[in-house]
Coordinates of N, CA and C in Angstrom, one line a residue:
M30 N -83.2 34.9 -86.8 CA -83.7 34.7 -85.4 C -82.6 34.9 -84.3
K31 N -81.4 34.5 -84.9 CA -80.2 34.5 -83.7 C -80.2 36.1 -83.8
K32 N -80.3 37.0 -84.7 CA -79.9 38.4 -84.5 C -81.3 39.0 -83.5
I33 N -82.4 38.5 -83.7 CA -83.4 39.1 -83.1 C -83.3 38.6 -81.4
I34 N -83.0 37.3 -81.0 CA -82.4 37.0 -79.9 C -81.2 37.9 -79.3
F35 N -80.6 38.0 -80.1 CA -79.0 38.8 -79.6 C -79.6 40.3 -79.3
T36 N -80.3 40.8 -80.4 CA -81.0 42.2 -80.0 C -81.8 42.7 -78.8
I37 N -82.6 41.5 -78.5 CA -83.4 41.2 -77.3 C -82.5 41.2 -76.0
F38 N -81.9 40.6 -76.1 CA -80.5 40.3 -74.8 C -79.8 41.2 -74.6
A39 N -79.3 41.9 -75.5 CA -78.4 43.3 -75.7 C -79.3 44.3 -75.0
A40 N -80.6 44.4 -75.4 CA -81.5 45.7 -75.0 C -81.8 45.3 -73.4
V41 N -81.7 44.3 -73.0 CA -82.3 43.9 -71.7 C -81.1 44.2 -70.7
I42 N -80.0 43.5 -71.3 CA -78.8 44.1 -70.6 C -78.5 45.5 -70.5
V43 N -78.6 46.0 -71.3 CA -78.1 47.7 -71.1 C -79.3 48.2 -70.4
G44 N -80.8 47.9 -70.5 CA -81.9 48.6 -69.6 C -81.2 48.1 -68.4
S45 N -81.0 46.9 -68.2 CA -81.0 46.8 -66.6 C -79.9 47.5 -66.0
F46 N -78.8 48.1 -66.8 CA -77.8 48.9 -66.3 C -78.1 50.5 -66.1
A47 N -79.3 50.8 -66.6 CA -80.0 52.4 -66.7 C -80.6 52.5 -66.0
G48 N -81.0 51.6 -64.6 CA -81.7 52.4 -63.7 C -80.9 52.7 -62.7
V49 N -81.6 54.0 -61.7 CA -81.1 54.6 -60.7 C -80.5 54.3 -59.5
A50 N -79.9 53.9 -58.8 CA -79.5 53.3 -57.5 C -79.8 54.4 -56.3
N51 N -80.7 53.7 -55.9 CA -81.1 54.1 -54.3 C -80.5 53.6 -53.5
A52 N -79.1 53.3 -53.0 CA -78.4 52.6 -51.8 C -78.2 53.5 -50.7
Q53 N -78.6 53.1 -49.3 CA -78.6 53.8 -48.5 C -78.9 53.0 -47.2
M54 N -78.2 53.2 -46.3 CA -78.3 52.5 -44.7 C -79.9 52.7 -44.4
M55 N -79.9 51.6 -43.4 CA -81.2 51.6 -42.6 C -81.1 52.7 -41.9
G56 N -82.1 53.8 -42.3 CA -82.5 54.9 -41.6 C -81.8 56.2 -42.0
G57 N -81.4 55.8 -43.4 CA -80.9 57.0 -44.2 C -79.6 57.4 -44.3
F58 N -78.9 57.0 -43.0 CA -77.5 57.5 -42.7 C -76.3 56.4 -42.4
S59 N -75.6 56.6 -42.5 CA -74.3 55.5 -42.3 C -73.5 55.4 -41.1
N60 N -73.6 56.4 -40.5 CA -72.7 56.2 -39.0 C -74.0 56.6 -38.0
S61 N -73.7 56.1 -37.0 CA -74.4 56.4 -35.6 C -74.2 57.2 -34.8
S62 N -74.8 58.2 -34.3 CA -74.5 58.8 -33.0 C -74.5 58.2 -31.6
A63 N -74.9 57.3 -31.4 CA -75.0 56.6 -30.1 C -73.5 56.0 -29.8
D64 N -73.2 56.3 -28.7 CA -71.4 55.8 -28.0 C -71.6 54.0 -28.3
W65 N -70.9 53.4 -28.7 CA -70.9 51.9 -28.5 C -70.9 51.3 -27.3
D66 N -69.6 51.9 -26.6 CA -69.7 51.2 -25.3 C -70.6 51.8 -24.0
A67 N -71.2 52.8 -24.6 CA -72.6 53.1 -23.5 C -73.8 52.3 -24.0
V68 N -73.6 51.7 -25.3 CA -75.0 51.0 -25.7 C -74.8 49.7 -25.2
V69 N -73.5 49.1 -24.9 CA -73.1 47.7 -24.5 C -73.2 47.5 -23.2
E70 N -72.9 48.7 -22.5 CA -72.7 48.6 -21.2 C -74.8 48.9 -20.6
H71 N -75.1 49.5 -21.5 CA -77.0 50.1 -21.1 C -77.4 48.5 -21.4
T72 N -76.8 48.2 -22.3 CA -77.6 46.7 -23.0 C -77.6 45.5 -21.7
L73 N -76.4 45.5 -21.2 CA -76.0 44.4 -20.3 C -76.7 44.5 -19.0
R74 N -76.7 46.2 -18.3 CA -77.3 46.3 -17.1 C -78.9 46.1 -17.3
E75 N -79.4 46.6 -18.2 CA -80.9 46.2 -18.6 C -81.4 44.9 -18.8
E76 N -80.2 44.0 -19.4 CA -80.8 42.7 -19.6 C -80.4 41.9 -18.1
Q77 N -79.8 42.4 -17.5 CA -79.6 42.0 -15.9 C -80.7 42.1 -15.1
E78 N -81.2 43.3 -15.2 CA -82.4 43.7 -14.7 C -83.5 43.1 -15.2
G79 N -83.8 42.8 -16.1 CA -84.9 42.2 -16.8 C -85.0 40.6 -16.2
K80 N -83.7 40.2 -16.4 CA -83.7 38.7 -15.7 C -84.3 38.6 -14.4
E81 N -83.5 39.4 -13.5 CA -84.5 39.8 -12.1 C -85.8 40.0 -12.0
L82 N -86.2 40.8 -12.6 CA -87.9 40.9 -13.2 C -88.6 39.8 -13.6
W83 N -88.0 39.2 -14.4 CA -88.7 38.0 -14.8 C -88.8 37.0 -14.0
D84 N -87.7 37.0 -13.0 CA -87.7 35.8 -11.9 C -88.8 36.1 -11.4
K85 N -89.0 37.2 -10.5 CA -90.0 37.6 -9.6 C -91.3 37.3 -10.1
L86 N -91.6 37.9 -11.6 CA -92.7 37.7 -12.4 C -93.2 36.3 -12.6
Q87 N -92.0 35.5 -12.6 CA -92.6 33.8 -12.7 C -92.7 33.3 -11.0
A88 N -91.8 33.8 -10.5 CA -92.2 33.4 -8.7 C -93.5 34.1 -8.5
K89 N -94.4 34.5 -9.1 CA -94.8 35.5 -8.7 C -95.2 36.5 -7.3
E90 N -93.7 36.6 -7.6 CA -93.7 38.0 -6.5 C -94.2 39.4 -7.0
L91 N -94.1 39.5 -8.4 CA -95.1 40.6 -8.8 C -96.1 40.0 -9.9
T92 N -97.0 40.9 -10.2 CA -97.9 40.9 -10.7 C -98.0 41.7 -12.2
C93 N -98.6 41.4 -13.3 CA -98.4 42.4 -14.6 C -98.9 43.5 -14.1
E94 N -100.2 43.7 -13.4 CA -100.8 45.1 -13.1 C -99.7 45.8 -12.5
N95 N -99.1 45.6 -11.8 CA -98.1 46.2 -11.2 C -97.0 46.8 -11.8
L96 N -96.5 46.4 -13.0 CA -95.1 46.4 -13.6 C -95.5 48.3 -14.4
S97 N -94.5 49.0 -14.2 CA -94.5 50.2 -15.2 C -94.4 49.8 -16.7
D98 N -94.3 51.2 -17.3 CA -93.2 51.0 -18.7 C -91.8 50.5 -18.6
E99 N -91.4 51.4 -17.5 CA -90.0 51.3 -17.5 C -89.5 49.9 -17.2
Q100 N -90.2 49.1 -16.5 CA -90.0 47.4 -16.0 C -90.5 46.9 -17.3
F101 N -91.1 47.1 -18.0 CA -91.6 46.5 -19.4 C -90.6 46.5 -20.1
G102 N -89.9 47.5 -20.2 CA -88.8 48.0 -20.9 C -87.5 46.8 -20.7
V103 N -87.5 46.9 -19.3 CA -86.3 46.0 -19.1 C -86.6 44.7 -19.4
L104 N -87.6 44.2 -19.3 CA -88.1 42.9 -19.3 C -87.8 42.5 -21.2
G105 N -88.4 43.7 -22.0 CA -88.1 43.4 -23.4 C -86.7 43.2 -23.6
E106 N -85.7 44.1 -22.9 CA -84.1 43.9 -23.2 C -83.9 42.6 -22.7
Y107 N -84.4 42.1 -21.6 CA -84.3 40.8 -21.2 C -84.5 39.5 -22.4
F108 N -85.8 39.8 -22.8 CA -86.4 38.8 -23.9 C -85.2 38.8 -25.3
M109 N -85.1 40.2 -25.7 CA -84.3 40.3 -26.8 C -83.0 39.9 -26.7
G110 N -82.3 40.1 -25.5 CA -81.0 39.4 -25.6 C -81.1 38.0 -25.3
Q111 N -82.1 37.3 -25.0 CA -82.6 35.7 -25.0 C -82.4 35.1 -26.5
M112 N -83.1 36.0 -27.4 CA -83.2 35.9 -28.6 C -82.0 36.2 -29.4
A113 N -81.2 37.0 -29.3 CA -80.5 38.0 -30.1 C -78.9 37.5 -29.6
G114 N -78.9 37.2 -28.3 CA -77.6 36.4 -28.0 C -76.5 37.8 -28.0
D115 N -75.3 37.3 -28.5 CA -74.4 38.5 -28.4 C -74.7 39.8 -29.5
S116 N -75.5 39.4 -30.5 CA -76.1 40.9 -31.4 C -76.6 41.3 -30.7
H117 N -77.3 41.7 -29.7 CA -78.3 42.3 -28.8 C -77.9 43.8 -28.8
A118 N -76.5 44.1 -28.4 CA -76.1 45.3 -28.3 C -76.0 45.9 -29.7
A119 N -75.5 45.3 -30.9 CA -75.7 45.8 -32.0 C -76.7 45.9 -32.6
M120 N -78.2 45.5 -32.3 CA -79.2 45.6 -32.8 C -79.5 46.7 -31.9
N121 N -79.4 46.8 -31.0 CA -79.9 48.1 -30.0 C -79.4 49.3 -30.5
A122 N -78.1 49.1 -31.0 CA -77.4 50.7 -31.7 C -78.2 50.9 -33.2
M123 N -78.5 49.8 -33.7 CA -79.3 50.0 -35.0 C -80.7 50.5 -35.1
M124 N -81.2 50.0 -33.7 CA -82.8 50.4 -33.3 C -82.7 52.1 -33.1
I125 N -81.5 52.4 -32.2 CA -81.3 53.7 -32.0 C -81.2 54.7 -33.1
Q126 N -80.0 54.2 -33.8 CA -79.9 54.8 -35.4 C -81.3 55.1 -36.0
T127 N -82.0 54.0 -36.2 CA -83.3 54.0 -36.9 C -84.2 54.7 -36.3
H128 N -84.7 54.4 -34.9 CA -85.7 55.2 -34.4 C -85.8 56.1 -33.2
G129 N -84.2 56.5 -33.0 CA -84.0 57.1 -32.0 C -84.1 56.5 -30.6
E130 N -83.6 56.7 -29.6 CA -83.4 56.6 -28.4 C -85.0 56.3 -27.8
E131 N -85.9 57.0 -28.0 CA -87.3 56.9 -27.3 C -87.9 56.0 -28.3
G132 N -87.7 55.6 -29.8 CA -88.2 54.8 -30.4 C -87.5 53.4 -29.5
E133 N -86.4 53.1 -29.5 CA -85.5 51.8 -29.2 C -86.5 51.4 -28.2
E134 N -86.6 52.5 -26.6 CA -87.1 52.1 -25.7 C -88.5 51.7 -25.6
Q135 N -89.3 52.4 -26.8 CA -90.8 51.8 -26.9 C -91.0 50.4 -27.5
I136 N -90.1 50.1 -28.0 CA -89.8 48.8 -28.9 C -89.6 48.0 -28.1
H137 N -88.8 48.1 -26.7 CA -88.5 47.0 -25.7 C -89.6 47.1 -24.9
I138 N -90.2 48.2 -24.4 CA -91.5 48.2 -23.6 C -92.6 47.1 -24.6
I139 N -92.9 47.3 -25.6 CA -93.9 46.6 -26.4 C -93.4 44.9 -26.2
M140 N -92.3 44.9 -26.3 CA -91.6 43.4 -26.4 C -91.8 42.8 -25.1
G141 N -91.6 43.6 -23.8 CA -91.9 43.1 -22.6 C -93.3 42.7 -22.2
K142 N -94.2 43.7 -22.9 CA -95.6 43.3 -22.6 C -95.9 42.1 -23.6
R143 N -95.5 42.2 -24.3 CA -95.6 40.6 -25.3 C -95.1 39.8 -24.9
L144 N -94.1 39.4 -24.9 CA -93.5 38.3 -24.5 C -93.5 37.9 -23.2
S145 N -93.9 38.7 -21.9 CA -94.2 38.3 -20.8 C -95.5 37.7 -20.7
G146 N -96.6 37.9 -21.6 CA -97.6 37.3 -21.6 C -98.7 38.5 -20.8
C147 N -98.3 39.5 -20.4 CA -99.1 40.6 -19.9 C -100.0 41.5 -20.7
D148 N -99.6 41.6 -21.8 CA -100.5 42.2 -23.0 C -100.2 41.7 -24.2
T149 N -100.5 40.5 -24.8 CA -100.1 40.4 -26.1 C -100.9 40.9 -27.0
S150 N -101.4 41.8 -27.2 CA -101.9 42.5 -28.0 C -101.5 44.3 -28.0
A151 N -100.0 44.2 -27.3 CA -99.7 45.8 -27.3 C -99.2 45.9 -28.9
A152 N -99.0 47.3 -29.2 CA -99.2 47.5 -30.6 C -97.9 48.6 -30.6
F153 N -97.4 48.8 -31.7 CA -96.3 49.4 -31.8 C -97.0 50.9 -32.4
P154 N -96.6 52.3 -31.4 CA -97.2 53.5 -31.7 C -97.5 53.6 -33.1
T155 N -98.0 54.3 -33.7 CA -98.7 54.7 -35.3 C -97.3 55.7 -35.6
G156 N -97.1 55.3 -36.9 CA -95.7 55.9 -37.9 C -94.4 55.2 -37.3
S157 N -94.4 54.3 -36.4 CA -93.3 53.7 -36.2 C -92.4 52.7 -37.1
G158 N -93.1 52.2 -38.1 CA -92.5 51.7 -39.4 C -92.2 50.4 -39.3
G159 N -92.7 49.9 -38.2 CA -92.3 48.4 -37.6 C -90.7 48.1 -37.2
W160 N -90.6 47.0 -37.1 CA -88.9 46.8 -36.7 C -88.3 46.7 -37.9
M161 N -88.7 46.3 -39.2 CA -88.0 45.7 -40.1 C -88.1 46.6 -41.3
P162 N -87.5 47.9 -41.7 CA -87.9 48.7 -42.6 C -87.2 48.1 -44.0
M163 N -86.3 47.2 -44.1 CA -85.8 46.6 -45.3 C -86.5 45.6 -45.8
M164 N -87.7 45.1 -44.9 CA -88.3 43.9 -45.1 C -89.5 44.6 -45.5
N165 N -90.2 45.7 -45.1 CA -91.2 46.6 -45.7 C -90.9 46.9 -47.3
M166 N -89.4 47.6 -47.1 CA -89.1 48.2 -48.6 C -89.2 47.2 -49.7
M167 N -89.0 45.6 -49.4 CA -89.0 44.3 -50.2 C -90.5 43.9 -50.7
W168 N -91.5 44.3 -49.6 CA -92.5 44.0 -49.8 C -93.8 45.3 -50.3
G169 N -92.9 46.4 -50.4 CA -93.6 47.7 -51.0 C -94.1 48.2 -50.0
G170 N -94.8 49.5 -50.2 CA -95.5 50.2 -49.1 C -94.9 50.5 -48.2
W171 N -93.2 51.4 -48.3 CA -92.3 51.6 -47.6 C -92.0 52.8 -48.1
S172 N -91.8 53.8 -47.3 CA -91.0 55.1 -47.9 C -90.1 55.6 -46.9
S173 N -89.1 56.1 -47.4 CA -88.0 56.4 -46.5 C -88.4 57.8 -45.6
P174 N -88.4 57.7 -44.4 CA -89.1 59.1 -43.4 C -87.9 60.2 -43.7
F175 N -86.8 60.2 -44.6 CA -85.9 60.9 -45.0 C -86.5 61.7 -46.3
G176 N -87.3 61.1 -47.4 CA -87.8 61.6 -48.4 C -87.1 61.2 -49.4
G177 N -86.1 60.6 -49.4 CA -85.0 59.9 -50.4 C -85.5 59.3 -51.4
N178 N -86.5 58.0 -50.5 CA -87.1 57.2 -51.6 C -88.7 56.8 -51.2
N179 N -89.3 57.9 -51.9 CA -90.5 57.9 -51.7 C -91.2 57.0 -52.5
S180 N -91.8 55.9 -52.0 CA -92.1 54.9 -53.6 C -93.1 54.1 -52.6
T181 N -94.3 53.7 -53.1 CA -94.8 52.4 -52.5 C -94.7 51.2 -53.3
N182 N -93.8 51.3 -54.3 CA -93.4 50.1 -55.1 C -92.2 49.1 -54.3
N183 N -92.5 47.8 -54.4 CA -91.6 47.3 -53.9 C -90.1 47.2 -54.4
V184 N -89.0 46.6 -54.4 CA -87.9 46.9 -54.6 C -87.9 46.4 -55.7
M185 N -88.3 45.5 -56.6 CA -88.5 44.9 -57.7 C -89.2 45.9 -58.8
N186 N -89.9 46.9 -58.3 CA -90.5 47.7 -58.9 C -91.6 47.4 -59.9
F187 N -91.5 45.6 -60.4 CA -92.6 45.5 -61.4 C -92.6 46.0 -62.7
G188 N -91.5 46.9 -62.9 CA -91.7 47.6 -64.5 C -92.1 49.0 -64.1
F189 N -92.4 49.3 -63.0 CA -92.6 50.9 -63.1 C -91.4 51.7 -62.2
G190 N -90.1 51.5 -62.8 CA -89.4 52.4 -62.2 C -88.8 53.3 -63.2
T191 N -87.5 53.2 -63.5 CA -86.7 53.9 -64.1 C -87.4 54.0 -65.9
M192 N -87.6 52.6 -66.1 CA -88.2 52.3 -67.4 C -89.5 52.3 -67.9
C193 N -90.2 52.8 -66.5 CA -91.4 53.0 -66.7 C -92.4 51.6 -67.4
G194 N -93.4 51.9 -68.2 CA -94.1 50.5 -68.5 C -93.4 50.0 -69.4
F195 N -92.1 49.9 -69.8 CA -91.2 49.3 -70.5 C -90.9 47.8 -69.8
G196 N -90.9 47.7 -68.6 CA -90.3 46.8 -67.8 C -91.3 45.8 -68.1
W197 N -92.3 45.8 -68.2 CA -93.1 44.7 -68.6 C -93.2 43.9 -69.8
I198 N -92.8 45.0 -70.8 CA -92.7 44.3 -72.3 C -91.3 43.4 -72.0
F199 N -90.0 43.9 -71.2 CA -88.7 43.0 -71.2 C -89.2 41.7 -70.4
M200 N -90.1 41.9 -69.2 CA -90.4 40.8 -68.5 C -91.2 40.0 -69.5
V201 N -91.8 40.0 -70.3 CA -92.9 39.1 -71.3 C -91.8 38.5 -72.4
L202 N -90.6 39.5 -72.9 CA -90.0 39.1 -73.9 C -89.2 38.2 -73.4
W203 N -88.6 38.4 -72.4 CA -87.6 37.3 -71.5 C -88.5 35.8 -71.3
W204 N -89.5 36.2 -70.8 CA -90.6 34.9 -70.8 C -90.7 34.0 -71.9
V205 N -90.9 34.9 -73.2 CA -91.0 34.3 -74.4 C -89.8 33.6 -75.0
L206 N -88.8 34.1 -74.8 CA -87.3 33.9 -75.2 C -87.1 32.5 -74.0
I207 N -87.5 32.2 -72.8 CA -87.5 31.4 -72.0 C -88.3 29.8 -72.6
I208 N -89.3 30.2 -72.8 CA -90.5 29.1 -73.4 C -89.9 28.8 -75.0
A209 N -89.4 29.7 -75.7 CA -89.1 29.7 -76.9 C -87.4 28.3 -76.5
G210 N -86.8 28.6 -75.9 CA -85.6 28.0 -75.5 C -85.7 26.6 -75.2
I211 N -87.0 26.7 -74.3 CA -87.6 25.0 -74.0 C -87.8 24.3 -75.0
V212 N -89.0 24.7 -76.0 CA -89.4 24.2 -76.9 C -88.5 23.7 -78.3
A213 N -87.7 25.0 -78.4 CA -86.5 24.6 -79.7 C -85.9 23.5 -79.2

């Protein structure tokens, strides 16, 4: 019995290292073309503009109907700054890296519309991939826009990765070993 358990355990260990690593930075590249100082300056300036606009909106000096997308964008910057704090500029740099400058601006416009209460049903443009590509990858249904990891399986693959259907066999054997260990 010990030989069988050892053989199964060894096969699982060897099999766990046989997979292919698809490690990459979010967005598929590891450096950003965005200038850090420019991102910080832009973020601080738009946060301040957003605060002034939010104060006017709260004082009823402005109405939602009279706001442009650019104004909703600075409102989004303000709200994101309130939520993210000091990491707001880093998050902006990451969004520029992942979605481009236009995509980053669209995200702030949607945030401004939603969080100001002006348009709580504002939706992301189709194909934006949402704000959290890493979470989409973990839940499944995520494909890299760069073609390096086009898969609809989640990160755990549930036995359909490199080892194809053999993953299910190892999963069943693992649980049999666990149950046998508990019973014995």
